[in-house]
């Protein structure tokens, strides 16, 4: 069992108290604590992450890295690996608030255009009763299901207040009247994206919640903007869809506005404290089982982006 020094503990405490930190801020803290630059002492930095995660595993926590798909920045944070009912009771949010969050996430990832946003109005109009009914569908035998008063009476003002809380806690982001995922959602929902087969980026294989689409309507290839920069920025790079060969409109001016933290869509595997992508997922998209959170394995035909439909379990 690894022994953590006060430096390891300070890194953990910083993430727990401040929330997810940008890669530059997290590595700057590492430099201040150790006197070593993370860039120049990559093996030492990786060893710190490894030891921290060995200890956090005993309390079912994990230090992860992810990339915010809206600004391209890498973030580090500590997440809870437990998803049982006892863990759910530890949240500060009420059951209707969690159902509201699930409805928003579902609406965002189901967007066939991969804009990564829904409007605030659409978010406020989400019926959280549908989340309750989806959760009880398996137990229902055709009879009427009683919807709890907490769901029926969840008012518009309560939704507005909840959106503010989600934004403050960085579960969601709010920009110009549009609701997107917050950095904590990218950290926590990584496994959910995979198990529910959210269409992946063709370059990095991470969930393409906010991405560019192939112009061929029959092709479901998605690529993050920062991955486009990596793939197409080279002068000799052929700017075509890697799936169907259709010419890809690459707006370099738009992509170059991203933060120059690196040319990859996620931290290098040697830096990632979270689980790596083990293999390329098939491009077939199935409908997720609302009870098991597992994709349907029986469906093997290729589908277009318009036929993608996902469910989030309660």
Short mmCIF file of C-alpha atoms in Angstrom, two decimals:
data_model
loop_
_atom_site.label_atom_id
_atom_site.label_comp_id
_atom_site.label_asym_id
_atom_site.label_seq_id
_atom_site.Cartn_x
_atom_site.Cartn_y
_atom_site.Cartn_z
CA UNK A 1 0.00 0.00 0.00
CA UNK A 2 1.50 3.32 -1.09
CA UNK A 3 2.22 5.98 1.48
CA UNK A 4 1.18 9.49 0.54
CA UNK A 5 3.30 12.45 1.53
CA UNK A 6 1.91 15.84 2.49
CA UNK A 7 2.51 16.88 -1.12
CA UNK A 8 0.23 14.13 -2.44
CA UNK A 9 -2.39 15.04 0.15
CA UNK A 10 -2.22 18.72 -0.79
CA UNK A 11 -2.91 17.90 -4.43
CA UNK A 12 -5.94 15.82 -3.44
CA UNK A 13 -7.23 18.48 -1.05
CA UNK A 14 -6.88 21.18 -3.71
CA UNK A 15 -9.09 19.21 -6.10
CA UNK A 16 -11.64 18.36 -3.40
CA UNK A 17 -11.92 21.92 -2.12
CA UNK A 18 -11.64 23.88 -5.37
CA UNK A 19 -13.24 21.42 -7.75
CA UNK A 20 -11.75 20.47 -11.13
CA UNK A 21 -8.62 22.43 -12.04
CA UNK A 22 -7.25 23.28 -15.45
CA UNK A 23 -4.19 21.31 -16.42
CA UNK A 24 -1.95 24.39 -16.20
CA UNK A 25 -3.21 25.24 -12.71
CA UNK A 26 -2.91 21.66 -11.48
CA UNK A 27 0.60 21.28 -12.87
CA UNK A 28 1.61 24.67 -11.46
CA UNK A 29 0.50 23.47 -8.03
CA UNK A 30 2.55 20.30 -8.56
CA UNK A 31 5.58 22.44 -9.42
CA UNK A 32 5.17 24.59 -6.32
CA UNK A 33 4.91 21.53 -4.11
CA UNK A 34 7.76 19.52 -5.61
CA UNK A 35 10.02 22.12 -7.19
CA UNK A 36 9.81 20.07 -10.40
CA UNK A 37 8.11 21.01 -13.64
CA UNK A 38 5.49 18.48 -14.72
CA UNK A 39 6.54 18.97 -18.33
CA UNK A 40 10.22 18.34 -17.68
CA UNK A 41 9.64 15.60 -15.10
CA UNK A 42 6.78 13.69 -16.68
CA UNK A 43 7.64 10.38 -15.05
CA UNK A 44 7.59 11.97 -11.59
CA UNK A 45 4.24 13.61 -12.30
CA UNK A 46 2.79 10.30 -13.51
CA UNK A 47 4.12 8.54 -10.42
CA UNK A 48 2.35 11.05 -8.19
CA UNK A 49 -0.92 10.39 -10.00
CA UNK A 50 -0.43 6.63 -9.74
CA UNK A 51 0.21 6.73 -5.99
CA UNK A 52 -2.71 9.05 -5.39
CA UNK A 53 -5.09 6.75 -7.25
CA UNK A 54 -3.81 3.68 -5.40
CA UNK A 55 -4.87 5.31 -2.14
CA UNK A 56 -8.10 6.83 -3.44
CA UNK A 57 -9.20 3.40 -4.67
CA UNK A 58 -9.65 2.29 -1.04
CA UNK A 59 -12.39 4.89 -0.60
CA UNK A 60 -13.73 4.34 -4.14
CA UNK A 61 -12.58 7.70 -5.45
CA UNK A 62 -10.46 8.40 -8.50
CA UNK A 63 -8.38 11.28 -9.81
CA UNK A 64 -9.24 11.70 -13.48
CA UNK A 65 -8.30 13.93 -16.37
CA UNK A 66 -10.69 14.97 -19.12
CA UNK A 67 -10.93 17.54 -21.86
CA UNK A 68 -13.71 20.10 -21.86
CA UNK A 69 -15.20 19.77 -25.32
CA UNK A 70 -16.32 23.40 -25.44
CA UNK A 71 -12.98 25.12 -24.83
CA UNK A 72 -10.52 22.29 -25.46
CA UNK A 73 -8.86 22.65 -22.04
CA UNK A 74 -7.75 19.64 -20.01
CA UNK A 75 -9.04 19.44 -16.42
CA UNK A 76 -8.15 17.25 -13.45
CA UNK A 77 -10.66 16.31 -10.77
CA UNK A 78 -11.62 13.71 -8.16
CA UNK A 79 -14.75 11.65 -8.82
CA UNK A 80 -16.77 9.05 -6.95
CA UNK A 81 -16.68 5.59 -8.52
CA UNK A 82 -19.69 4.30 -6.57
CA UNK A 83 -23.06 4.38 -8.30
CA UNK A 84 -25.25 2.41 -5.88
CA UNK A 85 -28.30 3.71 -4.04
CA UNK A 86 -26.35 4.47 -0.86
CA UNK A 87 -24.02 6.69 -2.86
CA UNK A 88 -26.94 8.50 -4.45
CA UNK A 89 -28.27 9.35 -1.00
CA UNK A 90 -25.07 11.28 -0.30
CA UNK A 91 -25.76 13.95 -2.91
CA UNK A 92 -27.02 17.36 -1.87
CA UNK A 93 -29.55 17.36 -4.71
CA UNK A 94 -33.10 16.14 -4.35
CA UNK A 95 -34.52 13.26 -6.41
CA UNK A 96 -36.49 15.63 -8.70
CA UNK A 97 -33.35 17.73 -9.23
CA UNK A 98 -31.37 14.65 -10.23
CA UNK A 99 -34.16 13.65 -12.62
CA UNK A 100 -34.04 17.17 -14.09
CA UNK A 101 -30.29 16.85 -14.59
CA UNK A 102 -30.69 13.47 -16.29
CA UNK A 103 -33.31 14.89 -18.62
CA UNK A 104 -30.98 17.72 -19.63
CA UNK A 105 -28.03 15.39 -20.23
CA UNK A 106 -30.20 13.07 -22.29
CA UNK A 107 -31.45 15.96 -24.44
CA UNK A 108 -27.91 17.24 -25.05
CA UNK A 109 -26.37 13.92 -26.09
CA UNK A 110 -29.35 13.00 -28.29
CA UNK A 111 -28.81 16.06 -30.46
CA UNK A 112 -28.13 14.66 -33.94
CA UNK A 113 -26.23 17.83 -34.88
CA UNK A 114 -23.76 17.37 -31.97
CA UNK A 115 -24.01 21.04 -31.03
CA UNK A 116 -23.47 20.15 -27.37
CA UNK A 117 -26.18 22.54 -26.20
CA UNK A 118 -29.89 22.91 -25.70
CA UNK A 119 -31.62 26.21 -25.14
CA UNK A 120 -32.51 27.33 -21.63
CA UNK A 121 -36.16 27.32 -22.66
CA UNK A 122 -35.94 23.71 -23.82
CA UNK A 123 -34.22 22.78 -20.55
CA UNK A 124 -36.94 24.42 -18.47
CA UNK A 125 -39.62 22.60 -20.47
CA UNK A 126 -38.17 19.15 -19.77
CA UNK A 127 -40.77 16.99 -18.02
CA UNK A 128 -39.05 15.26 -15.15
CA UNK A 129 -42.06 12.94 -14.81
CA UNK A 130 -40.71 11.13 -17.87
CA UNK A 131 -37.53 10.30 -15.96
CA UNK A 132 -39.57 8.81 -13.13
CA UNK A 133 -41.72 6.82 -15.54
CA UNK A 134 -38.62 5.53 -17.36
CA UNK A 135 -37.23 4.34 -14.05
CA UNK A 136 -40.41 2.48 -13.12
CA UNK A 137 -41.21 1.14 -16.58
CA UNK A 138 -39.57 -2.22 -15.90
CA UNK A 139 -41.54 -2.74 -12.70
CA UNK A 140 -44.85 -1.62 -14.18
CA UNK A 141 -47.12 -4.37 -15.52
CA UNK A 142 -49.36 -2.17 -17.61
CA UNK A 143 -51.18 -0.56 -14.71
CA UNK A 144 -51.19 3.14 -13.97
CA UNK A 145 -48.10 4.44 -12.23
CA UNK A 146 -48.43 6.97 -9.46
CA UNK A 147 -46.09 9.92 -9.97
CA UNK A 148 -44.84 11.30 -6.64
CA UNK A 149 -45.93 14.80 -5.69
CA UNK A 150 -42.30 15.95 -5.59
CA UNK A 151 -42.13 15.32 -9.34
CA UNK A 152 -45.55 16.72 -10.19
CA UNK A 153 -45.00 19.87 -8.13
CA UNK A 154 -41.47 20.65 -9.33
CA UNK A 155 -42.16 24.21 -10.46
CA UNK A 156 -40.58 26.39 -13.14
CA UNK A 157 -38.96 28.56 -10.46
CA UNK A 158 -37.45 25.45 -8.87
CA UNK A 159 -36.04 24.46 -12.25
CA UNK A 160 -34.50 27.90 -12.71
CA UNK A 161 -32.92 27.75 -9.26
CA UNK A 162 -31.66 24.22 -9.95
CA UNK A 163 -30.04 25.34 -13.21
CA UNK A 164 -28.19 28.03 -11.28
CA UNK A 165 -26.98 25.43 -8.78
CA UNK A 166 -25.84 23.07 -11.52
CA UNK A 167 -23.92 25.87 -13.20
CA UNK A 168 -22.34 27.02 -9.93
CA UNK A 169 -21.28 23.46 -9.11
CA UNK A 170 -19.98 23.05 -12.70
CA UNK A 171 -22.25 20.16 -13.63
CA UNK A 172 -23.67 22.31 -16.42
CA UNK A 173 -22.48 25.38 -18.29
CA UNK A 174 -24.58 28.35 -19.37
CA UNK A 175 -23.53 30.49 -22.33
CA UNK A 176 -25.74 33.00 -24.15
CA UNK A 177 -28.96 31.27 -23.17
CA UNK A 178 -27.66 27.79 -24.00
CA UNK A 179 -27.15 24.91 -21.59
CA UNK A 180 -24.16 22.62 -22.09
CA UNK A 181 -22.24 20.09 -20.03
CA UNK A 182 -20.01 21.33 -17.23
CA UNK A 183 -16.51 20.01 -16.68
CA UNK A 184 -17.69 17.84 -13.77
CA UNK A 185 -20.11 16.09 -16.10
CA UNK A 186 -17.29 15.31 -18.54
CA UNK A 187 -15.29 13.88 -15.64
CA UNK A 188 -18.08 11.84 -14.06
CA UNK A 189 -20.00 10.66 -17.12
CA UNK A 190 -17.10 9.27 -19.11
CA UNK A 191 -18.09 5.65 -18.42
CA UNK A 192 -21.76 6.46 -19.00
CA UNK A 193 -20.95 7.92 -22.42
CA UNK A 194 -19.25 4.65 -23.36
CA UNK A 195 -21.81 2.25 -21.95
CA UNK A 196 -24.60 4.16 -23.68
CA UNK A 197 -22.64 4.38 -26.93
CA UNK A 198 -22.70 8.12 -27.32
CA UNK A 199 -21.18 8.50 -30.80
CA UNK A 200 -17.39 8.83 -30.46
CA UNK A 201 -14.92 11.17 -32.09
CA UNK A 202 -13.26 9.44 -35.02
CA UNK A 203 -9.83 10.73 -33.95
CA UNK A 204 -9.65 10.31 -30.16
CA UNK A 205 -12.50 7.80 -29.62
CA UNK A 206 -13.93 9.87 -26.74
CA UNK A 207 -17.64 10.74 -26.69
CA UNK A 208 -18.35 13.44 -29.27
CA UNK A 209 -20.92 15.53 -27.40
CA UNK A 210 -19.72 18.77 -29.00
CA UNK A 211 -18.28 18.00 -32.42
CA UNK A 212 -18.19 18.65 -36.15
CA UNK A 213 -20.09 16.25 -38.43
CA UNK A 214 -19.29 14.77 -41.79
CA UNK A 215 -21.30 16.53 -44.51
CA UNK A 216 -22.39 13.18 -45.92
CA UNK A 217 -25.82 12.57 -44.41
CA UNK A 218 -25.33 8.82 -44.62
CA UNK A 219 -22.13 8.96 -42.55
CA UNK A 220 -22.12 9.23 -38.77
CA UNK A 221 -18.49 10.37 -38.32
CA UNK A 222 -17.97 13.06 -35.69
CA UNK A 223 -14.72 14.85 -34.84
CA UNK A 224 -14.01 17.31 -32.03
CA UNK A 225 -12.82 20.70 -33.22
CA UNK A 226 -9.52 20.33 -31.37
CA UNK A 227 -9.07 16.92 -32.97
CA UNK A 228 -9.69 18.50 -36.37
CA UNK A 229 -6.85 20.88 -35.66
CA UNK A 230 -4.55 17.97 -34.89
CA UNK A 231 -5.68 15.97 -37.93
CA UNK A 232 -5.90 18.65 -40.60
CA UNK A 233 -3.45 21.37 -39.54
CA UNK A 234 -0.55 19.74 -41.39
CA UNK A 235 -0.16 21.22 -44.83
CA UNK A 236 -0.16 17.83 -46.57
CA UNK A 237 -3.05 16.39 -44.60
CA UNK A 238 -5.89 15.26 -46.85
CA UNK A 239 -8.99 17.07 -45.63
CA UNK A 240 -11.54 14.32 -46.16
CA UNK A 241 -13.78 12.32 -43.86
CA UNK A 242 -11.86 9.30 -42.56
CA UNK A 243 -15.03 7.25 -42.75
CA UNK A 244 -16.48 7.88 -46.20
CA UNK A 245 -13.91 10.04 -47.98
CA UNK A 246 -16.22 13.04 -48.38
CA UNK A 247 -14.38 16.36 -48.48
CA UNK A 248 -14.32 17.94 -45.01
CA UNK A 249 -14.79 21.67 -44.66
CA UNK A 250 -12.02 22.65 -42.27
CA UNK A 251 -12.31 26.17 -40.87
CA UNK A 252 -8.82 26.69 -39.49
CA UNK A 253 -9.58 30.17 -38.17
CA UNK A 254 -12.38 28.80 -36.02
CA UNK A 255 -10.34 25.92 -34.69
CA UNK A 256 -7.19 27.93 -33.99
CA UNK A 257 -9.04 30.02 -31.41
CA UNK A 258 -8.87 27.08 -29.03
CA UNK A 259 -6.46 27.11 -26.10
CA UNK A 260 -3.01 25.98 -27.22
CA UNK A 261 -2.52 23.39 -24.50
CA UNK A 262 -1.74 20.61 -26.90
CA UNK A 263 -2.71 19.01 -30.15
CA UNK A 264 -4.51 16.03 -28.73
CA UNK A 265 -8.11 15.63 -27.77
CA UNK A 266 -7.36 14.13 -24.37
CA UNK A 267 -4.35 13.93 -22.08
CA UNK A 268 -1.72 11.45 -23.26
CA UNK A 269 -2.35 7.98 -21.85
CA UNK A 270 0.77 8.32 -19.71
CA UNK A 271 -0.81 11.34 -18.01
CA UNK A 272 -4.33 10.00 -17.68
CA UNK A 273 -5.29 8.89 -14.19
CA UNK A 274 -8.63 7.77 -15.62
CA UNK A 275 -9.41 4.67 -17.59
CA UNK A 276 -7.95 4.74 -21.12
CA UNK A 277 -9.82 3.93 -24.29
CA UNK A 278 -8.98 0.28 -24.79
CA UNK A 279 -10.20 -0.24 -28.32
CA UNK A 280 -12.10 1.42 -31.09
CA UNK A 281 -15.81 1.13 -30.52
CA UNK A 282 -17.95 -0.07 -33.42
CA UNK A 283 -19.73 2.71 -35.24
CA UNK A 284 -23.07 1.00 -34.81
CA UNK A 285 -25.20 2.87 -32.30
CA UNK A 286 -27.70 0.98 -30.19
CA UNK A 287 -30.42 2.14 -27.83
CA UNK A 288 -29.29 1.92 -24.23
CA UNK A 289 -31.20 -0.32 -21.84
CA UNK A 290 -32.77 1.96 -19.26
CA UNK A 291 -32.33 -0.54 -16.41
CA UNK A 292 -28.88 -2.00 -16.96
CA UNK A 293 -27.16 0.99 -18.57
CA UNK A 294 -25.68 -1.47 -21.09
CA UNK A 295 -25.89 -1.05 -24.87
CA UNK A 296 -27.88 -3.58 -26.81
CA UNK A 297 -25.37 -6.00 -28.27
CA UNK A 298 -27.77 -7.61 -30.72
CA UNK A 299 -27.95 -4.64 -33.06
CA UNK A 300 -25.15 -4.79 -35.61
CA UNK A 301 -26.30 -2.69 -38.53
CA UNK A 302 -24.81 0.70 -39.27
CA UNK A 303 -27.17 3.58 -38.67
CA UNK A 304 -27.08 7.24 -39.57
CA UNK A 305 -26.76 10.06 -37.08
CA UNK A 306 -30.48 10.74 -37.27
CA UNK A 307 -31.36 7.34 -35.86
CA UNK A 308 -29.27 7.68 -32.71
CA UNK A 309 -31.45 7.48 -29.60
CA UNK A 310 -30.23 7.15 -26.05
CA UNK A 311 -31.77 6.67 -22.62
CA UNK A 312 -30.33 7.55 -19.25
CA UNK A 313 -31.30 5.24 -16.43
CA UNK A 314 -32.58 6.45 -13.12
#
